[in-house]
Structures are given as C-alpha cells and as structure tokens.
Tab-separated table of C-alpha atoms and ligand atoms in Angstrom:
chain	number	residue	atom	x	y	z
N	1	MET	CA	4.072	24.529	16.839
N	2	SER	CA	6.489	25.310	19.501
N	3	GLY	CA	8.856	22.822	20.363
N	4	GLU	CA	7.815	21.496	23.660
N	5	TRP	CA	5.366	19.192	23.342
N	6	GLU	CA	5.617	15.438	21.911
N	7	VAL	CA	2.756	14.059	19.892
N	8	VAL	CA	1.946	10.191	20.943
N	9	ILE	CA	-0.253	8.631	18.530
N	10	GLY	CA	-1.731	5.136	18.672
N	11	LEU	CA	-3.676	3.348	15.743
N	12	GLU	CA	-6.494	1.081	15.989
N	13	ILE	CA	-6.855	-0.073	12.229
N	14	HIS	CA	-9.863	-1.982	11.032
N	15	VAL	CA	-9.556	-4.709	7.921
N	16	GLN	CA	-11.934	-6.203	6.331
N	17	LEU	CA	-11.070	-9.759	5.682
N	18	SER	CA	-11.263	-10.745	1.984
N	19	THR	CA	-13.803	-13.638	2.561
N	20	ILE	CA	-16.469	-14.664	0.057
N	21	SER	CA	-19.449	-14.765	2.988
N	22	LYS	CA	-19.769	-12.932	6.208
N	23	ILE	CA	-18.412	-13.858	9.451
N	24	PHE	CA	-22.006	-15.604	10.993
N	25	SER	CA	-24.204	-15.692	8.124
N	26	GLY	CA	-24.078	-17.380	4.705
N	27	SER	CA	-24.902	-13.860	2.859
N	28	SER	CA	-22.073	-12.807	0.310
N	29	ALA	CA	-19.637	-10.390	1.665
N	30	THR	CA	-19.051	-8.348	-1.934
N	31	PHE	CA	-19.027	-4.690	-1.950
N	32	GLY	CA	-21.167	-2.787	-3.912
N	33	ALA	CA	-24.324	-4.730	-4.564
N	34	GLU	CA	-28.025	-2.802	-4.206
N	35	PRO	CA	-28.628	-1.816	-0.495
N	36	ASN	CA	-29.951	-4.822	1.508
N	37	THR	CA	-29.498	-7.435	-1.738
N	38	GLN	CA	-27.023	-9.034	0.777
N	39	ALA	CA	-28.846	-9.024	4.281
N	40	SER	CA	-30.268	-12.507	5.740
N	41	ALA	CA	-32.616	-13.221	8.121
N	42	LEU	CA	-29.487	-13.280	10.319
N	43	ASP	CA	-27.777	-10.175	9.435
N	44	LEU	CA	-31.394	-8.696	9.904
N	45	ALA	CA	-31.437	-9.869	13.210
N	46	LEU	CA	-34.872	-11.356	13.201
N	47	PRO	CA	-35.900	-13.290	16.258
N	48	GLY	CA	-34.451	-17.063	16.444
N	49	VAL	CA	-31.833	-16.693	14.356
N	50	LEU	CA	-28.183	-18.518	15.346
N	51	PRO	CA	-24.776	-17.267	13.997
N	52	VAL	CA	-22.456	-19.807	12.936
N	53	VAL	CA	-18.869	-18.875	12.725
N	54	ASN	CA	-17.437	-18.953	9.368
N	55	GLU	CA	-13.971	-20.750	9.371
N	56	ALA	CA	-12.333	-18.920	6.938
N	57	ILE	CA	-11.693	-16.126	8.940
N	58	TYR	CA	-9.133	-17.970	10.928
N	59	PRO	CA	-6.184	-18.822	8.573
N	60	LYS	CA	-6.624	-15.027	7.804
N	61	ALA	CA	-6.222	-13.703	11.303
N	62	ILE	CA	-2.991	-16.501	12.293
N	63	ALA	CA	-1.480	-15.542	9.030
N	64	PHE	CA	-1.709	-11.867	10.236
N	65	GLY	CA	-0.587	-12.631	13.946
N	66	LEU	CA	2.354	-14.915	12.495
N	67	GLY	CA	3.194	-12.046	10.225
N	68	ILE	CA	3.791	-9.773	12.789
N	69	GLY	CA	5.464	-12.116	15.438
N	70	ALA	CA	2.450	-12.297	17.656
N	71	ASN	CA	1.223	-14.933	20.059
N	72	ILE	CA	-2.001	-16.618	18.651
N	73	GLY	CA	-4.739	-16.728	21.272
N	74	THR	CA	-5.361	-20.921	20.789
N	75	ARG	CA	-9.204	-20.055	22.805
N	76	SER	CA	-10.859	-18.106	20.669
N	77	CYS	CA	-14.092	-16.706	22.023
N	78	PHE	CA	-16.614	-14.154	21.137
N	79	ASP	CA	-18.239	-11.724	23.171
N	80	ARG	CA	-20.799	-8.974	23.037
N	81	LYS	CA	-20.282	-5.403	22.973
N	82	ASN	CA	-23.697	-3.651	23.580
N	83	TYR	CA	-24.761	-0.320	22.364
N	84	PHE	CA	-27.906	1.382	20.306
N	85	TYR	CA	-27.301	2.294	16.712
N	86	PRO	CA	-29.584	2.398	13.736
N	87	ASP	CA	-27.412	0.578	11.742
N	88	LEU	CA	-26.633	-2.223	14.254
N	89	PRO	CA	-30.329	-4.281	14.344
N	90	LYS	CA	-29.256	-6.694	16.911
N	91	GLY	CA	-28.304	-3.772	19.670
N	92	TYR	CA	-24.616	-5.865	20.228
N	93	GLN	CA	-21.888	-6.407	17.920
N	94	ILE	CA	-19.962	-9.647	18.220
N	95	THR	CA	-16.367	-8.664	19.158
N	96	GLN	CA	-13.552	-10.300	21.266
N	97	MET	CA	-12.668	-8.525	23.931
N	98	ASP	CA	-10.625	-10.497	26.655
N	99	GLU	CA	-9.397	-13.481	24.626
N	100	PRO	CA	-8.374	-11.844	21.350
N	101	ILE	CA	-6.880	-14.206	18.643
N	102	VAL	CA	-3.627	-12.147	18.082
N	103	LEU	CA	-1.559	-10.995	21.338
N	104	GLY	CA	1.477	-8.619	20.754
N	105	GLY	CA	3.894	-8.684	17.847
N	106	GLU	CA	5.516	-5.537	16.187
N	107	VAL	CA	5.959	-4.332	12.942
N	108	GLU	CA	9.022	-2.083	11.668
N	109	ILE	CA	8.476	0.799	9.654
N	110	THR	CA	10.638	2.975	7.392
N	111	LEU	CA	10.637	6.692	7.550
N	112	ALA	CA	11.490	9.119	4.560
N	113	ASP	CA	15.148	9.503	5.942
N	114	GLY	CA	15.465	5.855	5.442
N	115	THR	CA	15.739	5.321	9.569
N	116	THR	CA	13.213	2.813	10.673
N	117	LYS	CA	11.357	2.218	13.823
N	118	THR	CA	9.472	-0.739	15.325
N	119	ILE	CA	5.810	-0.451	16.741
N	120	ARG	CA	4.404	-2.400	18.918
N	121	VAL	CA	1.063	-4.305	18.262
N	122	THR	CA	-0.513	-4.286	21.355
N	123	ARG	CA	-3.523	-7.310	20.205
N	124	ALA	CA	-5.780	-7.903	16.794
N	125	HIS	CA	-9.230	-9.220	17.404
N	126	LEU	CA	-11.939	-10.381	14.982
N	127	GLU	CA	-15.125	-9.050	14.859
N	128	GLU	CA	-18.250	-8.210	12.574
N	129	ASP	CA	-18.592	-4.976	10.989
N	130	ALA	CA	-22.030	-2.896	11.426
N	131	GLY	CA	-24.227	-1.539	8.737
N	132	LYS	CA	-24.117	1.846	6.929
N	133	SER	CA	-26.817	4.833	7.544
N	134	LEU	CA	-27.347	6.818	4.178
N	135	HIS	CA	-28.172	10.204	4.347
N	136	GLU	CA	-27.802	11.216	0.935
N	137	ASP	CA	-30.835	9.921	-1.105
N	138	PHE	CA	-33.579	10.434	1.663
N	139	HIS	CA	-34.789	13.932	2.454
N	140	GLY	CA	-35.324	14.433	6.147
N	141	MET	CA	-34.575	10.812	6.714
N	142	THR	CA	-31.884	8.139	7.042
N	143	GLY	CA	-31.794	5.060	4.742
N	144	ILE	CA	-30.183	1.635	6.043
N	145	ASP	CA	-28.122	-0.327	4.046
N	146	LEU	CA	-27.254	-3.878	5.829
N	147	ASN	CA	-25.239	-5.214	3.049
N	148	ARG	CA	-22.025	-4.754	5.329
N	149	ALA	CA	-23.302	-5.499	8.541
N	150	GLY	CA	-21.446	-8.784	9.547
N	151	THR	CA	-18.902	-8.362	7.437
N	152	PRO	CA	-15.406	-9.388	9.074
N	153	LEU	CA	-13.575	-7.521	10.742
N	154	LEU	CA	-9.456	-7.861	12.194
N	155	GLU	CA	-9.270	-4.908	14.435
N	156	ILE	CA	-5.624	-3.975	14.690
N	157	VAL	CA	-4.490	-2.312	18.115
N	158	SER	CA	-1.064	-0.392	18.002
N	159	GLU	CA	0.726	0.713	21.153
N	160	PRO	CA	1.265	4.489	21.276
N	161	ASP	CA	4.197	4.206	19.707
N	162	MET	CA	4.397	6.886	17.042
N	163	ARG	CA	5.613	10.266	17.474
N	164	SER	CA	4.337	12.365	14.490
N	165	ALA	CA	1.664	11.824	11.710
N	166	GLU	CA	4.370	10.633	9.157
N	167	GLU	CA	5.234	7.834	11.822
N	168	ALA	CA	1.581	6.803	11.795
N	169	VAL	CA	1.144	6.930	8.005
N	170	SER	CA	4.289	4.571	7.546
N	171	TYR	CA	2.746	1.893	10.070
N	172	ALA	CA	-0.426	2.184	8.530
N	173	LYS	CA	1.096	1.417	5.261
N	174	THR	CA	3.112	-1.211	6.749
N	175	ILE	CA	-0.185	-3.024	8.038
N	176	HIS	CA	-1.760	-2.220	4.661
N	177	GLN	CA	1.148	-4.086	2.905
N	178	LEU	CA	1.283	-7.067	4.985
N	179	VAL	CA	-2.327	-7.948	4.935
N	180	THR	CA	-2.584	-7.466	1.404
N	181	TYR	CA	0.877	-9.907	0.576
N	182	LEU	CA	-0.890	-12.337	2.867
N	183	SER	CA	-4.280	-12.276	1.292
N	184	VAL	CA	-6.004	-11.355	4.393
N	185	SER	CA	-7.806	-8.536	2.784
N	186	ASP	CA	-7.955	-6.723	-0.745
N	187	GLY	CA	-6.844	-3.561	1.371
N	188	ASP	CA	-9.157	-1.520	-1.078
N	189	MET	CA	-9.260	1.544	1.094
N	190	SER	CA	-11.709	3.211	-1.192
N	191	GLN	CA	-14.313	0.420	-0.581
N	192	GLY	CA	-13.470	0.469	3.437
N	193	SER	CA	-11.458	-2.325	3.415
N	194	LEU	CA	-8.912	-0.575	5.596
N	195	ARG	CA	-9.977	2.233	8.095
N	196	CYS	CA	-7.683	3.946	10.591
N	197	ASP	CA	-9.207	5.374	14.163
N	198	ALA	CA	-6.239	7.473	14.967
N	199	ASN	CA	-5.955	8.198	18.744
N	200	VAL	CA	-3.619	11.289	19.198
N	201	SER	CA	-2.400	13.115	22.767
N	202	LEU	CA	0.670	15.481	23.561
N	203	ARG	CA	2.756	15.702	26.408
N	204	LYS	CA	5.107	17.710	27.672
N	205	LYS	CA	8.576	16.828	26.374
N	206	GLY	CA	10.548	14.717	28.831
N	207	ALA	CA	7.177	13.479	30.764
N	208	ASP	CA	6.655	10.184	31.551
N	209	ALA	CA	2.635	10.204	31.922
N	210	TYR	CA	0.466	10.286	28.436
N	211	GLY	CA	-1.875	13.230	27.997
N	212	THR	CA	-5.636	13.116	27.507
N	213	ARG	CA	-6.040	11.800	23.735
N	214	THR	CA	-8.954	12.093	21.178
N	215	GLU	CA	-10.088	9.408	18.638
N	216	THR	CA	-10.564	10.519	15.240
N	217	LYS	CA	-12.466	7.506	13.927
N	218	ASN	CA	-13.094	5.589	10.131
N	219	VAL	CA	-10.179	7.589	8.427
N	220	ASN	CA	-10.023	5.656	4.971
N	221	SER	CA	-7.050	7.026	3.322
N	222	PHE	CA	-3.653	7.692	3.980
N	223	ARG	CA	-3.647	11.533	2.831
N	224	PHE	CA	-6.672	11.887	4.976
N	225	LEU	CA	-5.101	10.171	8.377
N	226	GLU	CA	-1.961	12.341	8.022
N	227	ALA	CA	-3.918	15.735	7.727
N	228	ALA	CA	-6.463	14.425	10.708
N	229	ILE	CA	-3.490	14.057	12.844
N	230	LYS	CA	-1.781	17.342	11.866
N	231	TYR	CA	-5.101	19.197	11.971
N	232	GLU	CA	-5.866	17.305	15.880
N	233	VAL	CA	-1.839	18.102	16.683
N	234	VAL	CA	-2.094	22.045	16.306
N	235	ARG	CA	-6.090	22.033	17.613
N	236	GLN	CA	-4.460	20.069	20.623
N	237	THR	CA	-1.381	22.757	21.114
N	238	GLU	CA	-3.680	25.573	20.782
N	239	VAL	CA	-6.033	24.349	23.883
N	240	LEU	CA	-3.201	23.552	25.728
N	241	GLU	CA	-1.089	26.668	25.258
N	242	SER	CA	-3.406	28.892	26.138
N	243	GLY	CA	-4.342	27.072	29.395
N	244	GLY	CA	-7.339	24.611	28.419
N	245	LYS	CA	-7.991	21.241	28.494
N	246	ILE	CA	-8.405	18.185	26.149
N	247	THR	CA	-11.490	16.339	26.374
N	248	GLN	CA	-11.343	12.757	25.446
N	249	GLU	CA	-13.558	12.334	23.122
N	250	THR	CA	-14.294	10.711	19.380
N	251	ARG	CA	-13.839	12.817	16.386
N	252	LEU	CA	-14.496	12.415	13.098
N	253	TYR	CA	-12.216	13.894	9.983
N	254	ASP	CA	-14.044	16.054	7.319
N	255	PRO	CA	-12.045	16.222	4.051
N	256	ASP	CA	-13.833	18.903	2.603
N	257	LYS	CA	-13.020	21.315	5.461
N	258	ASP	CA	-9.960	19.603	6.533
N	259	GLU	CA	-10.814	19.871	10.136
N	260	THR	CA	-12.046	17.237	12.958
N	261	ARG	CA	-14.903	17.539	14.726
N	262	PRO	CA	-16.291	16.135	17.820
N	263	MET	CA	-18.617	13.101	17.490
N	264	ARG	CA	-19.479	12.206	20.906
N	265	SER	CA	-17.855	11.896	24.178
N	266	LYS	CA	-15.710	8.876	24.983
N	267	GLU	CA	-17.410	5.605	26.686
N	268	THR	CA	-15.384	3.677	28.744
N	269	ALA	CA	-15.361	0.004	28.461
N	270	THR	CA	-18.026	-0.193	31.405
N	271	ASP	CA	-20.637	1.609	28.975
N	272	TYR	CA	-20.963	-1.435	26.870
N	273	ARG	CA	-21.834	-4.073	29.326
N	274	TYR	CA	-19.416	-6.615	27.352
N	275	PHE	CA	-19.808	-10.296	28.423
N	276	PRO	CA	-19.519	-13.642	26.499
N	277	GLU	CA	-21.272	-14.440	23.414
N	278	PRO	CA	-23.813	-17.230	24.590
N	279	ASP	CA	-24.478	-18.250	20.969
N	280	LEU	CA	-20.857	-19.104	19.975
N	281	LEU	CA	-18.843	-21.861	21.408
N	282	PRO	CA	-15.166	-21.463	21.786
N	283	VAL	CA	-13.061	-22.535	18.759
N	284	ILE	CA	-10.133	-24.206	19.949
N	285	ILE	CA	-6.791	-23.802	17.814
N	286	ASP	CA	-4.457	-26.308	17.984
N	287	ASP	CA	-0.507	-26.194	17.338
N	288	ALA	CA	-1.201	-28.249	13.868
N	289	PHE	CA	-3.637	-25.860	12.566
N	290	ILE	CA	-1.301	-22.658	13.390
N	291	ALA	CA	1.799	-25.090	11.632
N	292	LYS	CA	-0.543	-25.185	9.085
N	293	VAL	CA	-1.040	-21.658	8.237
N	294	ARG	CA	2.606	-20.890	8.892
N	295	ASP	CA	3.431	-23.462	6.200
N	296	SER	CA	1.077	-21.987	3.602
N	297	MET	CA	2.213	-18.793	4.067
N	298	PRO	CA	3.830	-16.628	1.240
N	299	GLU	CA	7.256	-14.502	1.331
N	300	LEU	CA	6.640	-11.360	3.503
N	301	PRO	CA	7.389	-7.886	2.305
N	302	ALA	CA	10.332	-7.831	4.490
N	303	GLN	CA	11.885	-10.798	3.282
N	304	LYS	CA	11.091	-10.448	-0.255
N	305	ARG	CA	12.804	-6.532	0.161
N	306	ALA	CA	15.878	-8.245	1.667
N	307	ARG	CA	16.222	-10.873	-1.299
N	308	PHE	CA	15.929	-8.093	-3.720
N	309	HIS	CA	19.070	-6.536	-2.234
N	310	THR	CA	20.854	-9.161	-1.135
N	311	GLU	CA	20.201	-11.907	-4.080
N	312	MET	CA	19.427	-9.654	-7.313
N	313	GLY	CA	22.115	-6.778	-6.212
N	314	LEU	CA	19.379	-4.058	-6.146
N	315	THR	CA	19.505	-1.013	-3.975
N	316	ASP	CA	17.877	-0.554	-1.099
N	317	GLU	CA	15.999	2.223	-2.391
N	318	ASP	CA	15.206	0.129	-5.455
N	319	SER	CA	14.406	-3.074	-3.155
N	320	ARG	CA	11.953	-1.009	-0.953
N	321	VAL	CA	10.283	0.447	-3.795
N	322	LEU	CA	9.575	-3.070	-5.851
N	323	SER	CA	8.686	-4.897	-2.601
N	324	SER	CA	5.965	-2.286	-1.763
N	325	GLU	CA	2.907	-3.621	-3.381
N	326	LEU	CA	2.742	-7.505	-3.926
N	327	GLY	CA	1.217	-6.720	-7.379
N	328	LEU	CA	4.282	-4.369	-8.461
N	329	ALA	CA	6.617	-7.115	-6.503
N	330	THR	CA	4.781	-9.646	-8.912
N	331	TYR	CA	4.946	-7.571	-11.922
N	332	PHE	CA	8.866	-7.008	-11.254
N	333	GLU	CA	9.736	-10.858	-10.420
N	334	ALA	CA	7.606	-11.804	-13.525
N	335	CYS	CA	9.767	-9.625	-15.583
N	336	VAL	CA	13.046	-10.836	-14.237
N	337	ASN	CA	12.164	-14.561	-14.580
N	338	ILE	CA	12.004	-13.628	-18.385
N	339	CYS	CA	14.721	-11.368	-18.795
N	340	SER	CA	17.417	-12.396	-16.161
N	341	ASP	CA	18.696	-8.990	-15.649
N	342	PRO	CA	17.160	-7.650	-12.477
N	343	ILE	CA	19.097	-3.954	-12.357
N	344	MET	CA	17.673	-3.645	-15.790
N	345	ALA	CA	14.029	-4.737	-15.267
N	346	ALA	CA	14.556	-2.578	-11.962
N	347	ASN	CA	15.003	0.492	-14.012
N	348	TRP	CA	12.374	-0.052	-16.344
N	349	VAL	CA	9.508	-0.708	-13.892
N	350	LYS	CA	10.244	1.930	-11.228
N	351	GLY	CA	11.403	4.524	-14.221
N	352	ASP	CA	9.076	4.130	-17.247
N	353	LEU	CA	6.415	1.703	-15.777
N	354	LEU	CA	5.840	3.581	-12.727
N	355	GLY	CA	5.899	6.865	-14.295
N	356	GLY	CA	2.965	5.805	-16.727
N	357	LEU	CA	0.800	4.105	-13.980
N	358	ASN	CA	1.421	7.349	-12.188
N	359	ARG	CA	0.585	9.995	-14.946
N	360	ASP	CA	-2.067	7.947	-15.909
N	361	ASN	CA	-3.600	7.027	-12.771
N	362	ILE	CA	-3.786	3.259	-13.653
N	363	GLU	CA	-3.176	0.196	-11.453
N	364	ILE	CA	-0.688	-2.074	-11.895
N	365	SER	CA	-3.109	-5.189	-12.468
N	366	ASP	CA	-4.549	-2.808	-15.685
N	367	SER	CA	-0.959	-1.749	-16.812
N	368	PRO	CA	-0.890	-1.600	-20.737
N	369	VAL	CA	2.344	-3.283	-20.515
N	370	THR	CA	2.467	-6.354	-19.140
N	371	ALA	CA	5.015	-8.199	-17.321
N	372	GLN	CA	5.750	-10.530	-20.367
N	373	THR	CA	6.043	-7.398	-22.581
N	374	MET	CA	8.100	-5.420	-20.628
N	375	ALA	CA	10.587	-8.396	-20.482
N	376	GLU	CA	10.289	-8.841	-24.221
N	377	ILE	CA	11.602	-5.009	-24.607
N	378	ILE	CA	14.690	-5.838	-22.717
N	379	VAL	CA	15.653	-8.891	-24.035
N	380	ARG	CA	15.198	-6.983	-27.134
N	381	ILE	CA	17.827	-4.447	-25.704
N	382	GLN	CA	20.031	-7.500	-24.457
N	383	ASP	CA	20.294	-9.208	-27.884
N	384	GLY	CA	21.330	-5.919	-29.459
N	385	THR	CA	17.818	-5.814	-31.640
N	386	ILE	CA	17.350	-2.272	-30.352
N	387	SER	CA	18.542	0.151	-28.264
N	388	GLY	CA	17.511	1.412	-25.076
N	389	LYS	CA	16.188	4.698	-26.532
N	390	ILE	CA	14.654	2.936	-29.232
N	391	ALA	CA	13.274	0.655	-26.258
N	392	LYS	CA	11.271	3.836	-24.961
N	393	ASN	CA	9.487	4.291	-28.340
N	394	VAL	CA	8.413	0.646	-27.891
N	395	PHE	CA	7.621	0.614	-24.562
N	396	ASN	CA	5.306	3.953	-25.507
N	397	ALA	CA	3.729	2.348	-28.580
N	398	VAL	CA	2.534	-0.666	-26.632
N	399	TRP	CA	1.363	1.819	-23.752
N	400	GLU	CA	-0.690	3.618	-26.245
N	401	GLY	CA	-1.903	0.517	-27.507
N	402	LYS	CA	-0.555	0.882	-31.185
N	403	THR	CA	0.655	-3.033	-30.480
N	404	ASP	CA	0.690	-5.718	-28.721
N	405	SER	CA	3.614	-7.352	-30.128
N	406	VAL	CA	7.031	-6.101	-29.386
N	407	ASP	CA	8.855	-7.814	-32.388
N	408	ASP	CA	6.072	-7.017	-35.047
N	409	TYR	CA	6.490	-3.430	-34.083
N	410	ILE	CA	10.170	-3.196	-34.469
N	411	GLN	CA	10.111	-5.184	-37.453
N	412	SER	CA	7.172	-2.730	-39.470
N	413	GLU	CA	8.516	0.216	-37.810
N	414	GLY	CA	12.304	-0.409	-38.810
N	415	LEU	CA	13.615	0.176	-35.561
N	416	VAL	CA	16.109	-2.472	-35.560
N	417	GLN	CA	19.210	-1.498	-34.850
N	418	VAL	CA	22.270	-0.774	-36.918
N	419	SER	CA	25.009	-2.290	-35.596
N	420	ASP	CA	26.721	-3.353	-38.921
N	421	SER	CA	30.250	-1.164	-39.242
N	422	HIS	CA	29.703	-1.176	-42.885
N	423	GLU	CA	26.586	1.095	-42.642
N	424	LEU	CA	27.882	3.327	-39.792
N	425	GLU	CA	31.522	3.932	-40.709
N	426	PRO	CA	30.132	5.877	-44.149
N	427	ILE	CA	27.702	8.157	-41.516
N	428	VAL	CA	30.523	8.289	-39.013
N	429	ASP	CA	33.204	9.474	-41.640
N	430	ARG	CA	30.682	12.367	-43.087
N	431	ILE	CA	29.887	13.365	-39.668
N	432	ILE	CA	33.409	14.294	-38.759
N	433	ALA	CA	34.328	15.623	-42.401
N	434	ASP	CA	30.951	18.317	-42.013
N	435	ASN	CA	32.721	19.039	-38.496
N	436	PRO	CA	36.233	19.838	-39.007
N	437	LYS	CA	36.617	22.185	-35.624
N	438	GLN	CA	35.076	20.149	-33.550
N	439	ALA	CA	37.216	17.311	-34.941
N	440	GLU	CA	40.072	19.289	-34.074
N	441	GLN	CA	39.539	19.807	-30.910
N	442	PHE	CA	38.596	16.386	-29.931
N	443	ARG	CA	42.297	15.353	-31.076
N	444	SER	CA	43.962	18.242	-29.268
N	445	GLY	CA	42.193	16.379	-26.169
N	446	LYS	CA	38.556	18.410	-25.491
N	447	THR	CA	37.743	14.088	-25.464
N	448	LYS	CA	34.161	15.477	-24.294
N	449	LEU	CA	33.161	16.463	-27.348
N	450	LEU	CA	32.879	12.558	-28.202
N	451	GLY	CA	28.925	13.002	-26.832
N	452	PHE	CA	28.811	15.753	-29.677
N	453	PHE	CA	29.403	13.189	-32.207
N	454	VAL	CA	27.441	10.378	-31.228
N	455	GLY	CA	24.816	12.385	-30.501
N	456	GLN	CA	24.928	13.538	-34.458
N	457	VAL	CA	25.496	10.209	-35.329
N	458	MET	CA	22.060	9.423	-33.707
N	459	LYS	CA	20.305	11.833	-35.181
N	460	GLU	CA	21.677	11.069	-38.478
N	461	THR	CA	20.229	7.247	-38.025
N	462	ALA	CA	16.793	8.389	-35.813
N	463	GLY	CA	18.148	6.448	-32.915
N	464	LYS	CA	18.982	3.431	-34.413
N	465	ALA	CA	22.719	3.467	-34.118
N	466	ASN	CA	24.266	0.695	-31.861
N	467	PRO	CA	25.507	3.562	-29.289
N	468	LYS	CA	28.399	1.552	-27.946
N	469	GLN	CA	29.627	0.739	-31.723
N	470	VAL	CA	29.458	4.199	-32.840
N	471	ASN	CA	31.510	5.476	-29.640
N	472	ASP	CA	33.760	2.808	-30.911
N	473	LEU	CA	33.921	4.191	-34.223
N	474	ILE	CA	34.415	8.086	-33.646
N	475	ILE	CA	37.215	7.127	-31.307
N	476	SER	CA	39.271	5.235	-33.776
N	477	ARG	CA	38.096	7.357	-36.627
N	478	LEU	CA	38.891	10.506	-35.116
N	479	ASN	CA	42.166	8.766	-33.533
N	480	GLY	CA	42.912	7.125	-36.620
S	1	ADP	P1	-10.031	2.095	24.053
S	1	ADP	O1	-10.666	0.849	24.231
S	1	ADP	O2	-11.146	3.192	24.974
S	1	ADP	O3	-10.258	2.521	22.651
S	1	ADP	P2	-7.449	1.428	24.341
S	1	ADP	O4	-6.596	1.829	25.671
S	1	ADP	O5	-7.622	0.298	23.733
S	1	ADP	O6	-8.549	2.264	24.629
S	1	ADP	O7	-6.257	2.245	23.274
S	1	ADP	C1	-6.840	2.439	22.041
S	1	ADP	C2	-5.660	3.150	21.428
S	1	ADP	O8	-5.508	4.349	21.908
S	1	ADP	C3	-4.753	2.137	20.773
S	1	ADP	O9	-4.132	2.188	19.857
S	1	ADP	C4	-3.502	3.136	22.016
S	1	ADP	O10	-2.199	2.663	21.647
S	1	ADP	C5	-4.135	4.167	21.890
S	1	ADP	N1	-3.853	4.947	22.911
S	1	ADP	C6	-4.176	5.035	24.521
S	1	ADP	N2	-3.808	5.898	25.132
S	1	ADP	C7	-3.362	6.926	24.142
S	1	ADP	C8	-2.679	8.546	24.238
S	1	ADP	N3	-2.687	9.094	25.605
S	1	ADP	N4	-2.157	9.135	23.512
S	1	ADP	C9	-2.404	8.636	22.163
S	1	ADP	N5	-2.791	7.146	21.701
S	1	ADP	C10	-3.093	6.565	23.095
S	2	MG	MG1	-10.934	1.886	20.959
C-alpha cells in the first residue's frame, strides 16, 4: 500500500448476553439445540403475543458500561427497527435507538510493541438477535431456525478511532476480555457469542474528513477480522488509486477465498422507520440499582494486571499474559495461593502449562494438570524434594495421565532429589578423577567448566542431584 492513505476503522461488536432465557420470552437461550425446539409463540411472532423483558439483561449491560467508565442511561426504552428478512418473523427487530443503556466510555488497548492507545466507545445498546437461515441441508430451499431469535445482545459501537487491523483486533480482544471477566457473555466466538462488524475507510494522510466506508458484517474470529480489514484496505487503496470511488455498502468476509464481497448497498436510518416499541414500557434504572451492580463487580482485567505487577512483582509482560483471560488468571492465582511464589508460578504457568495447552489445543478449563497439581509440583521444588528438571518430568507424567498424584509419582519412580552429601561426594570425586584435564583447566581459571562437571553429575544421577549442592561440592572439591 502506498504511504499516502490513512486507514480508519470503527467496530460494532455484538455480544450475546449469557442469560438463561431469551430477552422477551421464556425460551431457553442455550446454544446448539435441534432447530426450532427453543422457539415459543413469541419467538415465532404468532398473533397476539406480547414481549416481557428479561430483567437479567440489565445488570450485565450496566456492568459493561461501568467497566468502560460510561454513563448509564437511566431510562431504558426499546424501539422497533423495521426490515423484512426471512429469519425475522415479526418484520422488525426490537432494539434501542435514541436511549441506549450505555453512553460513552473508553477502553485502553495494548499493541505488540507495548504501546497503549485509548479507543472511545460511542454507545452500547440492548437488542434481540434474529434467527438463522440454513442453506446447506435443503436442496434449492432455505431452512429457518428460530432458536436464536430473541437471544439478548449488547451491541457495542466504537468511535472510528482505530488506524490499523492490529489496533482493531486488539480492541476486539480487549472487549472480549472485559465481557468474559464480567460474565456479561461466555464470549464463545465459535458459537457466535461475539461477532464484529468492521467499518473501514481510507482518507488522505492529514485530511480532516473521513472517507466513505464499507461495513463487513458478522466476522466471528479475530483472525478473520484481521484478514477482512487487510483485504478491505488493499481493495479500497486500489479503487482510490485508480481514480474510482468507494461505494458505501455492506460486505461479507469469505474465509475460504480470503476476500470480502458486497452484500447489499447501505441502508440509512430512515430505511428502517424506527419508532418506539409500544408493547414495552420504559424501565427506570435508579442509582441504587447501579450501585448494587457496581458493588458486585469483580476485579477488572486492567486492575488485575496492575496488581500482578505491583503486588506480586511480575514483569509487565507476564502480568499482561497472565491476566489476559479470566480462566488463566484464576488458574494462576489459585496456584499462587497454594505455593506462595508468584514468580515461580508465573514461569510454570506461562511456560509449561500454556505451552502444553497450545501444543495440544486444550482449553485451560480442561487442562490435565489442575492449578492444585501445578502448585504441588512447585511446592516439591521449593521444599527440595525434586529438582526443577525432574519437576518437568512429573509435570509431563500428570499431563499424559500417567498419574494424578505428584507425591505418589515422585516416590514410585524414585525421583526424590539427592541432597545427601555422603551420597553425592563420591560421585563428584569420581567425575573429577575421570576428567583430569578439565579439572586442571578449571583450577587454572577456566571456571566456565563448572557447568561441564555439574552436567556430568546430573547425568550420573539421572537428574536427581540437588543442583545447588552439586555446584557447591564441585567448587569445594576442585579448589580444595
Ligand atoms: P450506522 O448506524 O449506519 O451503522 P454509525 O454512524 O452508527 O453508522 O457508525 C457505525 C460504525 O461505523 C461506528 O463504529 C463508527 O465508528 C464507524 N464509522 C463511521 N464512519 C466511519 C468511517 N468513515 N470510517 C470507518 N468507520 C466509520
Ligand atoms: Mg451499523
């Protein structure tokens, strides 16, 4: 891309609220049921039905608003957004137009080089999801599944503050992190619990006015979000540099072809004939209710990250990684509670645990090594029962399901560290005697050879010798 264009991105993120039932009916909002088994008369829009708002949506939306420092709309009203689509049996979507529940606020994102940037949130409003059109199993026809119709959503709209695909992905990840920390949503993107619409435009560097944007709809992974934006940037650059104009339109991203394609030309607000929803009364949210939500909010990701750094003494980078996901942070803290050594716990969790989870593609909630077990391994290093090296073998044994008891495994495999100098001295002496040349070099100042001797002793003892003790013994024997 030539250097003269600046990329401008604003995201609309649809977050599915983790409620038991739907937003205006008693149907289950659980994912994955047989089509149309969770669709009541209301979800089917049969005549004469009336919506009743599910009050569980309010604490979740308000917690999100407080989490980004927004104002909470104290009068919560709904509006009808009219459009025709097969998966929308009512012919309108109930949403919030003029009086969204969350107004303003901002989030701080961190980029790969460690710099941070503030992204402003315009608003977040409550609305119902539509059903799903199913094209695959029906020859020449389309099936409609209304299980998803009426699932509660929070639509989070950002200001056009992002300037690259990387910033947009970091923002989406930060929102994902916040809504999962706050239990606003399960955040499962593979099930559509968090979907992004990416608004992308270009303008000449230094220009004030924004260029015409396209909106790529319903992107359901961070990887696709990055790819879709990058594709749009290249495409729009080509159009503009060949003297063309960008058409304001809705597009979709096709992961198989790695391209975006036009879906429909952009509607404007007037196309939707918004009007106040007559079947639902305004809900007044008072200060006491907001205070109650605030009091029940858990520690936020940014607070946790700061605490890992200042109170536990972790590096900035480790604090960021270990607070990045609630499940990971909870695991790490449970581990620290037992072993009382945050640095050691951080190294194990970041290294062996995350390494294993990534390699075997396992979620932390399904980790074969629990936080409790991880802590037990660390405690056995701390109390000198096993060396750090042997601890890796114990970790792997638990990981592979060979044992579920750290102590039993250490005993039955004879892994207890040899810290007894009566046992170690003869071995050290023999190795020094077997390697006279190296001993000579060590004595004449080549102290780097210490590692060689330690290595020999470790080999001899199958890694079970206490490394600190071996060090001390070798030095005293060679110098003695
Ligand atoms: P609409 O209601 O038509 O979708 P909005 O004004 O609410 O339009 O904007 C929707 C999203 O598009 C917001 O996230 C906003 O930041 C973003 N946006 C608006 N204008 C631009 C632009 N020129 N380039 C990129 N993003 C934009
Ligand atoms: Mg929009």
